[in-house]
Short mmCIF file of C-alpha atoms in Angstrom, two decimals:
data_model
loop_
_atom_site.label_atom_id
_atom_site.label_comp_id
_atom_site.label_asym_id
_atom_site.label_seq_id
_atom_site.Cartn_x
_atom_site.Cartn_y
_atom_site.Cartn_z
CA LYS I 1 0.30 -50.91 -9.87
CA ILE I 2 -3.27 -52.12 -9.62
CA VAL I 3 -4.16 -49.07 -7.54
CA GLU I 4 -2.63 -46.91 -10.23
CA LEU I 5 -4.60 -48.61 -12.99
CA ILE I 6 -7.85 -48.30 -11.07
CA GLN I 7 -7.14 -44.66 -10.33
CA LYS I 8 -6.39 -44.09 -13.99
CA PHE I 9 -9.60 -45.83 -15.00
CA PHE I 10 -11.80 -43.88 -12.64
CA GLY I 11 -9.90 -40.63 -13.07
CA ASN I 12 -8.94 -38.49 -10.10
CA ASN I 13 -10.28 -40.69 -7.39
CA ASP I 14 -8.65 -38.68 -4.63
CA GLY I 15 -11.07 -35.89 -5.56
CA LYS I 16 -8.19 -33.65 -6.60
CA GLN I 17 -8.91 -32.07 -9.96
CA LEU I 18 -5.54 -30.54 -10.80
CA THR I 19 -3.01 -33.21 -9.87
CA GLY I 20 -0.04 -33.02 -12.22
CA LYS I 21 -0.96 -29.54 -13.47
CA THR I 22 1.11 -26.41 -13.01
CA VAL I 23 -0.95 -23.30 -12.29
CA LEU I 24 0.60 -19.84 -12.63
CA ILE I 25 -1.35 -17.19 -10.72
CA THR I 26 -0.66 -13.45 -10.49
CA ALA I 27 -2.00 -11.38 -7.61
CA GLY I 28 -1.98 -7.97 -6.01
CA PRO I 29 -1.18 -4.52 -7.34
CA THR I 30 2.00 -3.25 -8.93
CA ARG I 31 3.86 -0.15 -7.84
CA GLU I 32 5.28 2.17 -10.48
CA LYS I 33 8.11 4.31 -9.16
CA ILE I 34 7.96 8.11 -9.38
CA ASP I 35 11.04 8.54 -7.16
CA PRO I 36 12.52 6.61 -4.18
CA VAL I 37 9.61 7.72 -1.99
CA ARG I 38 6.56 8.08 -4.25
CA PHE I 39 4.78 5.66 -6.54
CA ILE I 40 1.55 5.03 -8.43
CA SER I 41 -0.41 1.96 -7.35
CA ASN I 42 -3.93 0.62 -7.00
CA HIS I 43 -6.27 -0.83 -4.39
CA SER I 44 -5.78 -4.52 -5.23
CA SER I 45 -5.35 -6.47 -1.97
CA GLY I 46 -4.28 -9.75 -3.58
CA LYS I 47 -7.02 -11.66 -1.72
CA MET I 48 -8.67 -13.10 -4.84
CA GLY I 49 -5.36 -14.37 -6.25
CA TYR I 50 -4.20 -15.82 -2.94
CA ALA I 51 -7.56 -17.60 -2.52
CA LEU I 52 -7.15 -19.07 -6.02
CA ALA I 53 -3.60 -20.18 -5.21
CA GLU I 54 -4.85 -21.94 -2.09
CA GLU I 55 -7.68 -23.67 -3.94
CA ALA I 56 -5.46 -24.74 -6.87
CA LYS I 57 -3.00 -26.20 -4.35
CA ARG I 58 -5.84 -28.00 -2.57
CA GLN I 59 -6.80 -29.52 -5.93
CA GLY I 60 -3.33 -31.00 -6.22
CA ALA I 61 -1.70 -28.50 -8.60
CA HIS I 62 1.86 -27.20 -8.50
CA VAL I 63 1.20 -23.50 -7.93
CA VAL I 64 3.46 -20.56 -8.79
CA LEU I 65 2.11 -17.32 -7.33
CA VAL I 66 3.62 -14.13 -8.74
CA SER I 67 2.61 -11.44 -6.28
CA GLY I 68 2.82 -7.68 -6.12
CA PRO I 69 3.22 -5.97 -2.70
CA VAL I 70 0.38 -7.22 -0.46
CA GLN I 71 -0.14 -7.91 3.23
CA LEU I 72 -0.92 -11.61 2.92
CA GLN I 73 0.83 -14.86 3.81
CA ALA I 74 1.44 -17.12 0.84
CA PRO I 75 -0.56 -20.37 1.18
CA SER I 76 1.73 -23.21 2.28
CA GLY I 77 3.19 -25.34 -0.45
CA VAL I 78 2.86 -22.58 -3.04
CA ASP I 79 5.94 -21.17 -4.83
CA ILE I 80 5.88 -17.42 -4.27
CA VAL I 81 7.64 -14.91 -6.54
CA LYS I 82 7.51 -11.32 -5.26
CA VAL I 83 7.57 -8.40 -7.67
CA GLU I 84 6.96 -4.66 -7.46
CA SER I 85 6.52 -3.12 -10.90
CA ALA I 86 4.56 -4.09 -14.02
CA GLU I 87 7.88 -4.69 -15.77
CA GLU I 88 9.00 -7.13 -13.03
CA MET I 89 5.58 -8.81 -13.17
CA TYR I 90 5.97 -9.20 -16.94
CA SER I 91 9.42 -10.81 -16.64
CA ALA I 92 8.35 -13.18 -13.86
CA VAL I 93 5.19 -14.31 -15.67
CA LEU I 94 6.97 -14.83 -18.97
CA SER I 95 9.70 -16.91 -17.30
CA TYR I 96 7.11 -19.32 -15.82
CA PHE I 97 4.67 -19.33 -18.75
CA ASP I 98 6.10 -22.18 -20.81
CA GLY I 99 5.91 -24.57 -17.87
CA ALA I 100 2.33 -23.67 -16.97
CA ASP I 101 -0.84 -25.56 -17.90
CA ILE I 102 -3.18 -22.93 -16.49
CA VAL I 103 -2.55 -19.20 -16.05
CA ILE I 104 -4.86 -17.06 -13.92
CA LYS I 105 -4.13 -13.35 -14.01
CA THR I 106 -5.81 -11.68 -11.03
CA ALA I 107 -3.10 -9.04 -10.53
CA ALA I 108 -4.10 -5.43 -11.09
CA VAL I 109 -1.08 -4.52 -13.18
CA ALA I 110 -0.52 -0.82 -13.82
CA ASP I 111 -1.39 0.18 -17.39
CA TYR I 112 0.91 3.20 -17.15
CA ARG I 113 4.16 4.03 -15.41
CA PRO I 114 6.04 7.31 -15.04
CA LYS I 115 8.27 7.93 -18.04
CA ILE I 116 11.02 8.99 -15.67
CA ALA I 117 11.69 7.21 -12.37
CA HIS I 118 13.84 9.68 -10.42
CA ASP I 119 16.81 8.46 -8.34
CA HIS I 120 16.38 11.25 -5.80
CA LYS I 121 13.24 12.37 -4.05
CA VAL I 122 11.79 15.14 -6.19
CA LYS I 123 11.53 18.33 -4.11
CA LYS I 124 8.17 20.02 -4.18
CA GLN I 125 7.82 23.34 -5.98
CA SER I 126 5.11 25.93 -5.66
CA GLY I 127 2.31 25.51 -8.15
CA ASP I 128 1.08 22.69 -10.35
CA THR I 129 3.09 20.04 -12.12
CA THR I 130 2.51 16.99 -14.30
CA ILE I 131 3.73 13.39 -14.43
CA GLU I 132 4.42 12.04 -17.90
CA LEU I 133 3.22 8.45 -18.20
CA GLU I 134 3.95 5.71 -20.70
CA ARG I 135 2.17 2.40 -21.29
CA THR I 136 3.45 -0.74 -19.60
CA LYS I 137 3.50 -4.05 -21.46
CA ASP I 138 0.11 -5.76 -21.79
CA ILE I 139 0.93 -9.11 -20.14
CA LEU I 140 -2.41 -10.83 -20.81
CA PHE I 141 -2.28 -9.85 -24.51
CA GLU I 142 1.29 -11.15 -24.76
CA LEU I 143 0.30 -14.47 -23.16
CA GLY I 144 -2.71 -14.77 -25.48
CA GLN I 145 -0.36 -14.47 -28.45
CA ARG I 146 2.14 -16.99 -27.11
CA LYS I 147 -0.16 -19.59 -25.64
CA LYS I 148 0.03 -23.18 -26.83
CA LYS I 149 -1.35 -25.69 -24.34
CA GLN I 150 -2.08 -23.07 -21.69
CA LEU I 151 -5.56 -22.31 -20.47
CA LEU I 152 -5.63 -18.55 -19.96
CA VAL I 153 -7.93 -16.81 -17.48
CA GLY I 154 -8.02 -13.03 -17.12
CA PHE I 155 -9.76 -10.70 -14.70
CA ALA I 156 -11.55 -7.50 -15.54
CA ALA I 157 -12.02 -5.05 -12.69
CA GLU I 158 -14.30 -2.33 -13.91
CA THR I 159 -16.47 0.39 -12.46
CA ASN I 160 -18.93 0.71 -15.37
CA ASN I 161 -19.99 -1.17 -18.55
CA VAL I 162 -18.54 -4.30 -16.96
CA GLU I 163 -20.11 -6.78 -19.41
CA GLU I 164 -19.11 -4.87 -22.52
CA TYR I 165 -15.48 -4.55 -21.43
CA ALA I 166 -15.31 -8.19 -20.30
CA ARG I 167 -16.53 -9.52 -23.67
CA LYS I 168 -14.12 -7.28 -25.55
CA LYS I 169 -11.25 -8.36 -23.30
CA LEU I 170 -12.03 -12.06 -23.83
CA PHE I 171 -11.48 -11.80 -27.59
CA ALA I 172 -8.89 -9.01 -27.68
CA LYS I 173 -6.64 -11.02 -25.35
CA ASN I 174 -7.37 -14.49 -26.76
CA ALA I 175 -8.32 -15.66 -23.27
CA ASP I 176 -10.27 -18.80 -22.38
CA MET I 177 -12.22 -17.12 -19.61
CA ILE I 178 -12.64 -13.62 -18.23
CA VAL I 179 -13.76 -13.14 -14.63
CA ALA I 180 -15.37 -9.72 -14.40
CA ASN I 181 -16.32 -7.77 -11.34
CA ASN I 182 -17.60 -4.31 -10.69
CA VAL I 183 -15.16 -3.06 -8.08
CA LYS I 184 -17.60 -0.31 -7.10
CA ALA I 185 -20.39 -2.75 -6.14
CA ASP I 186 -20.99 -3.33 -2.41
CA GLY I 187 -19.28 -6.55 -1.32
CA ALA I 188 -17.15 -6.79 -4.46
CA GLY I 189 -13.70 -5.79 -5.45
CA PHE I 190 -10.50 -4.67 -3.82
CA GLY I 191 -9.83 -5.24 -0.13
CA SER I 192 -13.16 -6.98 0.44
CA ASP I 193 -13.30 -10.60 1.66
CA THR I 194 -16.25 -11.16 -0.67
CA ASN I 195 -16.74 -10.71 -4.37
CA ILE I 196 -19.50 -10.66 -7.02
CA VAL I 197 -18.19 -11.95 -10.32
CA THR I 198 -19.43 -12.98 -13.74
CA LEU I 199 -17.58 -15.55 -15.84
CA PHE I 200 -17.38 -15.00 -19.61
CA LYS I 201 -16.30 -17.74 -22.02
CA PRO I 202 -15.56 -17.62 -25.77
CA ASN I 203 -18.55 -19.86 -26.59
CA GLY I 204 -20.79 -17.05 -25.35
CA SER I 205 -21.65 -18.60 -21.99
CA ILE I 206 -22.08 -16.18 -19.12
CA THR I 207 -22.23 -17.33 -15.50
CA LYS I 208 -23.30 -14.69 -12.99
CA LEU I 209 -22.35 -15.69 -9.45
CA PRO I 210 -24.02 -14.17 -6.38
CA LEU I 211 -22.17 -12.43 -3.53
CA MET I 212 -19.74 -15.04 -2.20
CA THR I 213 -16.56 -15.13 -0.13
CA LYS I 214 -13.42 -14.93 -2.22
CA THR I 215 -12.64 -18.49 -1.08
CA ALA I 216 -15.97 -19.70 -2.50
CA VAL I 217 -15.42 -17.69 -5.70
CA ALA I 218 -11.98 -19.31 -6.01
CA GLU I 219 -13.52 -22.80 -5.67
CA LYS I 220 -16.07 -21.97 -8.37
CA ILE I 221 -13.43 -20.59 -10.75
CA ILE I 222 -11.19 -23.65 -10.29
CA GLU I 223 -14.26 -25.85 -10.93
CA GLU I 224 -14.98 -23.96 -14.17
CA ILE I 225 -11.33 -24.25 -15.20
CA THR I 226 -11.45 -28.01 -14.59
CA SER I 227 -14.53 -28.29 -16.80
CA LEU I 228 -12.91 -26.15 -19.48
CA LEU I 229 -9.80 -28.35 -19.41
CA LYS I 230 -11.99 -31.40 -19.98
CA GLU I 231 -14.00 -29.74 -22.77
CA MET I 232 -10.86 -28.61 -24.50
CA GLY I 233 -9.42 -32.14 -24.27
CA LYS I 234 -6.50 -30.70 -22.39
CA ASN I 235 -7.00 -32.99 -19.44
CA GLY I 236 -4.31 -35.59 -20.09
CA ASP I 237 -6.07 -38.21 -17.96
CA CYS I 238 -9.15 -38.41 -20.19
CA LYS O 1 -2.83 15.06 49.95
CA ILE O 2 0.63 14.62 51.42
CA VAL O 3 1.45 12.13 48.65
CA GLU O 4 0.30 14.70 46.08
CA LEU O 5 2.45 17.43 47.62
CA ILE O 6 5.49 15.17 47.74
CA GLN O 7 4.90 14.11 44.13
CA LYS O 8 4.53 17.76 43.15
CA PHE O 9 7.74 18.65 44.98
CA PHE O 10 9.80 15.87 43.42
CA GLY O 11 8.20 16.14 40.00
CA ASN O 12 6.97 13.11 38.06
CA ASN O 13 7.86 10.49 40.59
CA ASP O 14 6.06 7.75 38.71
CA GLY O 15 8.69 8.15 36.02
CA LYS O 16 6.10 9.21 33.48
CA GLN O 17 7.23 12.32 31.66
CA LEU O 18 4.09 13.31 29.80
CA THR O 19 1.29 12.84 32.33
CA GLY O 20 -1.42 15.41 31.66
CA LYS O 21 -0.15 16.22 28.18
CA THR O 22 -2.02 15.64 24.95
CA VAL O 23 0.19 14.45 22.10
CA LEU O 24 -1.07 14.57 18.51
CA ILE O 25 0.89 12.24 16.20
CA THR O 26 0.46 11.70 12.47
CA ALA O 27 1.69 8.52 10.79
CA GLY O 28 1.77 6.60 7.55
CA PRO O 29 1.37 7.65 3.93
CA THR O 30 -1.56 9.35 2.27
CA ARG O 31 -3.26 8.11 -0.88
CA GLU O 32 -4.25 10.60 -3.55
CA LYS O 33 -7.02 9.32 -5.80
CA ILE O 34 -6.53 9.15 -9.58
CA ASP O 35 -9.75 7.14 -10.07
CA PRO O 36 -11.64 4.49 -8.02
CA VAL O 37 -8.85 1.98 -8.66
CA ARG O 38 -5.60 3.95 -8.96
CA PHE O 39 -3.82 6.33 -6.60
CA ILE O 40 -0.51 8.00 -5.88
CA SER O 41 1.10 7.09 -2.56
CA ASN O 42 4.48 6.58 -0.91
CA HIS O 43 6.45 3.94 0.97
CA SER O 44 5.75 5.17 4.52
CA SER O 45 4.89 2.17 6.71
CA GLY O 46 3.70 4.18 9.73
CA LYS O 47 6.12 2.29 12.02
CA MET O 48 7.93 5.40 13.30
CA GLY O 49 4.68 7.20 14.15
CA TYR O 50 3.11 4.16 15.79
CA ALA O 51 6.28 3.64 17.87
CA LEU O 52 6.09 7.29 18.98
CA ALA O 53 2.40 6.89 19.87
CA GLU O 54 3.21 3.86 22.00
CA GLU O 55 6.08 5.64 23.80
CA ALA O 56 4.06 8.83 24.39
CA LYS O 57 1.28 6.69 25.86
CA ARG O 58 3.80 4.87 28.06
CA GLN O 59 4.95 8.26 29.32
CA GLY O 60 1.42 8.99 30.49
CA ALA O 61 0.20 11.24 27.66
CA HIS O 62 -3.23 11.31 26.09
CA VAL O 63 -2.36 10.33 22.53
CA VAL O 64 -4.31 11.06 19.33
CA LEU O 65 -2.87 9.18 16.37
CA VAL O 66 -4.00 10.39 12.94
CA SER O 67 -3.03 7.60 10.59
CA GLY O 68 -2.97 7.09 6.85
CA PRO O 69 -3.54 3.57 5.43
CA VAL O 70 -1.02 1.23 7.12
CA GLN O 71 -0.88 -2.41 8.17
CA LEU O 72 -0.37 -1.80 11.89
CA GLN O 73 -2.44 -2.21 15.04
CA ALA O 74 -2.95 1.01 16.96
CA PRO O 75 -1.24 0.84 20.39
CA SER O 76 -3.81 0.21 23.11
CA GLY O 77 -5.16 3.27 24.87
CA VAL O 78 -4.39 5.53 21.92
CA ASP O 79 -7.18 7.40 20.09
CA ILE O 80 -6.88 6.47 16.43
CA VAL O 81 -8.25 8.62 13.59
CA LYS O 82 -7.97 7.00 10.16
CA VAL O 83 -7.59 9.09 7.03
CA GLU O 84 -6.72 8.45 3.38
CA SER O 85 -5.84 11.67 1.57
CA ALA O 86 -3.70 14.70 2.41
CA GLU O 87 -6.89 16.76 2.57
CA GLU O 88 -8.42 14.38 5.15
CA MET O 89 -5.14 14.41 7.09
CA TYR O 90 -5.21 18.22 7.10
CA SER O 91 -8.77 18.36 8.44
CA ALA O 92 -8.14 15.76 11.13
CA VAL O 93 -4.92 17.40 12.35
CA LEU O 94 -6.44 20.88 12.42
CA SER O 95 -9.44 19.65 14.40
CA TYR O 96 -7.20 18.22 17.14
CA PHE O 97 -4.50 20.91 17.09
CA ASP O 98 -5.96 23.36 19.61
CA GLY O 99 -6.21 20.68 22.29
CA ALA O 100 -2.66 19.40 21.77
CA ASP O 101 0.45 20.24 23.80
CA ILE O 102 2.83 18.37 21.52
CA VAL O 103 2.43 17.64 17.82
CA ILE O 104 4.69 15.12 16.07
CA LYS O 105 4.23 14.89 12.32
CA THR O 106 5.76 11.63 11.09
CA ALA O 107 3.23 11.10 8.29
CA ALA O 108 4.53 11.22 4.74
CA VAL O 109 1.80 13.46 3.39
CA ALA O 110 1.59 13.77 -0.39
CA ASP O 111 2.84 17.15 -1.64
CA TYR O 112 0.77 16.80 -4.80
CA ARG O 113 -2.56 15.26 -5.73
CA PRO O 114 -4.21 14.69 -9.11
CA LYS O 115 -6.14 17.79 -10.19
CA ILE O 116 -8.98 15.55 -11.28
CA ALA O 117 -10.06 12.49 -9.28
CA HIS O 118 -12.16 10.48 -11.74
CA ASP O 119 -15.40 8.79 -10.61
CA HIS O 120 -14.96 5.93 -13.10
CA LYS O 121 -11.90 3.84 -13.79
CA VAL O 122 -10.05 5.59 -16.60
CA LYS O 123 -9.72 3.20 -19.57
CA LYS O 124 -6.25 2.82 -20.95
CA GLN O 125 -5.48 4.25 -24.38
CA SER O 126 -2.61 3.49 -26.66
CA GLY O 127 0.36 5.78 -26.23
CA ASP O 128 1.54 8.14 -23.52
CA THR O 129 -0.50 10.33 -21.24
CA THR O 130 0.00 12.76 -18.34
CA ILE O 131 -1.49 13.32 -14.91
CA GLU O 132 -1.99 16.94 -13.92
CA LEU O 133 -1.04 17.49 -10.29
CA GLU O 134 -1.76 20.30 -7.86
CA ARG O 135 -0.20 21.08 -4.50
CA THR O 136 -1.85 19.81 -1.33
CA LYS O 137 -1.97 21.98 1.79
CA ASP O 138 1.29 22.18 3.75
CA ILE O 139 0.09 20.96 7.13
CA LEU O 140 3.34 21.53 9.04
CA PHE O 141 3.62 25.10 7.74
CA GLU O 142 0.01 25.78 8.70
CA LEU O 143 0.58 24.43 12.24
CA GLY O 144 3.76 26.51 12.57
CA GLN O 145 1.73 29.63 11.81
CA ARG O 146 -1.08 28.75 14.22
CA LYS O 147 0.90 27.37 17.12
CA LYS O 148 0.55 28.91 20.57
CA LYS O 149 1.50 26.57 23.40
CA GLN O 150 2.20 23.61 21.08
CA LEU O 151 5.61 22.08 20.73
CA LEU O 152 5.90 21.18 17.06
CA VAL O 153 8.08 18.35 15.75
CA GLY O 154 8.40 17.61 12.04
CA PHE O 155 10.08 14.84 10.09
CA ALA O 156 12.18 15.19 6.97
CA ALA O 157 12.56 12.08 4.85
CA GLU O 158 15.14 12.86 2.23
CA THR O 159 17.35 10.96 -0.17
CA ASN O 160 20.08 13.59 -0.52
CA ASN O 161 21.27 16.85 1.12
CA VAL O 162 19.48 15.70 4.26
CA GLU O 163 21.07 18.26 6.62
CA GLU O 164 20.52 21.21 4.37
CA TYR O 165 16.84 20.39 3.83
CA ALA O 166 16.30 19.65 7.53
CA ARG O 167 17.71 23.03 8.63
CA LYS O 168 15.66 24.87 6.05
CA LYS O 169 12.54 23.00 7.09
CA LEU O 170 13.08 23.81 10.76
CA PHE O 171 12.89 27.56 10.12
CA ALA O 172 10.52 27.60 7.15
CA LYS O 173 7.94 25.68 9.16
CA ASN O 174 8.54 27.38 12.53
CA ALA O 175 9.08 23.94 14.09
CA ASP O 176 10.70 23.21 17.46
CA MET O 177 12.51 20.14 16.20
CA ILE O 178 13.06 18.38 12.90
CA VAL O 179 13.87 14.68 12.84
CA ALA O 180 15.70 13.97 9.60
CA ASN O 181 16.52 10.67 8.01
CA ASN O 182 17.99 9.56 4.75
CA VAL O 183 15.41 7.06 3.54
CA LYS O 184 17.93 5.61 1.12
CA ALA O 185 20.43 4.65 3.85
CA ASP O 186 20.61 0.97 4.80
CA GLY O 187 18.60 0.34 7.95
CA ALA O 188 16.78 3.67 7.75
CA GLY O 189 13.51 4.84 6.39
CA PHE O 190 10.28 3.37 5.17
CA GLY O 191 9.23 -0.15 6.01
CA SER O 192 12.33 -0.81 8.07
CA ASP O 193 12.10 -1.67 11.78
CA THR O 194 15.21 0.43 12.38
CA ASN O 195 16.06 4.03 11.63
CA ILE O 196 19.04 6.40 11.56
CA VAL O 197 17.96 9.92 12.44
CA THR O 198 19.43 13.30 13.24
CA LEU O 199 17.60 15.79 15.44
CA PHE O 200 17.77 19.49 14.53
CA LYS O 201 16.72 22.25 16.93
CA PRO O 202 16.35 26.01 16.40
CA ASN O 203 19.25 26.77 18.81
CA GLY O 204 21.54 25.09 16.31
CA SER O 205 21.97 21.83 18.24
CA ILE O 206 22.32 18.72 16.13
CA THR O 207 22.03 15.23 17.62
CA LYS O 208 23.08 12.41 15.34
CA LEU O 209 21.75 9.07 16.55
CA PRO O 210 23.21 5.74 15.46
CA LEU O 211 21.24 2.90 13.85
CA MET O 212 18.52 2.05 16.37
CA THR O 213 15.18 0.26 16.39
CA LYS O 214 12.26 2.60 15.72
CA THR O 215 11.11 1.87 19.29
CA ALA O 216 14.47 3.12 20.63
CA VAL O 217 14.36 6.15 18.32
CA ALA O 218 10.86 6.90 19.63
CA GLU O 219 12.11 6.78 23.25
CA LYS O 220 14.93 9.15 22.38
CA ILE O 221 12.63 11.59 20.57
CA ILE O 222 10.16 11.63 23.47
CA GLU O 223 13.09 12.23 25.85
CA GLU O 224 14.24 15.18 23.73
CA ILE O 225 10.70 16.54 23.63
CA THR O 226 10.47 16.28 27.42
CA SER O 227 13.71 18.27 27.76
CA LEU O 228 12.51 20.84 25.26
CA LEU O 229 9.26 21.24 27.18
CA LYS O 230 11.26 21.92 30.35
CA GLU O 231 13.61 24.36 28.61
CA MET O 232 10.71 26.22 27.11
CA GLY O 233 9.05 26.44 30.52
CA LYS O 234 6.09 24.70 29.08
CA ASN O 235 6.17 21.90 31.62
CA GLY O 236 3.33 22.96 33.94
CA ASP O 237 4.66 20.96 36.89
CA CYS O 238 7.96 22.87 37.12
#
């Protein structure tokens, strides 16, 4: 009882910044079915999201990790939900959203999917062909519309005009932070164990981080989220 | 000298069936670039091809394994050549073809690739879109045309009419054996550690194998290849 009161007085004395918080993290690519054999996907390795899940867990959070197909082991103690398509990702994220305090969307969700997903392998023909594509649901936008208490962090993986797109995304999606990286830069982006990111916040602040391991980037992002929570008065302990 | 003569007389007394042979194996999927982030690929895990590489090596062959992007360790003692696209696969296979005695094409090479591979990430627009596709080179057909001494084995991964397609493929590609599997069958196909295959040969013989591990399927295929080599008088020791 006394220990509890002292801990309450001094805040998180165990050094854990996210005790009592539920963090929903998405990671990896999605796969959009063309037929039973072929699909459209992207180069996301899931490393950034898995590093964030590990760090959030280390900071005492309850972590739900919604992951596309990747070759990584889920960090221990993290609830893993495996999905394939953008549509499955959407359903999984929405079903955990209400219970989440913090949502970090690192997954590289397909913007488009084939209009028709064939049940049989499509036989090749001579000559050219086309795939008709339709838009998938914009999960981050949807969450931005629905959010109440949730702190919402999005990622922007770009190959050019990174800053411009990141700022636009921040406001268009009603996010609380956008983590932008140029996936074409050396040492950044998909598959790499390192990353070079810039953090954009609605108040106009921009934090450019140097080349760091994804683990170190994850620590920095969780730190920023903790500060944001405090600023926004969303930290129940304060 | 006497040992050599005795070995020559009794054949491969060490039990190794492919000593002195060079086996070229392709494995895994290819990735066809849409832009720096997105690609078209397929569910091939590379497991069947890697199992064949290991078995061919065990049988004393010099093995060259041309592999698309997979999450597997190359068997030790095997020469690995890593490729991404169908075009890279084509170049690699052609450059090793003349030196090969046996060619086994397990790779699931894309039949189509985007006509345009964008240098920048394509920004999403509202509404539908299309991807224009063009045919890639048909590597197995090309090898069938060029083959001299080479024994040529192709794979047919189908989801329906497996036998019909396999027979057609055998003759259309001038192959010496087609290994067909229904990738939709339980326990067969991509990602699985087991497979259910049927072997088709030009003389009309059909060998249906039961559900087996990919390692066991690889042993059986190498056995069949060894017999074929003997039948075709291509086994230099006989």
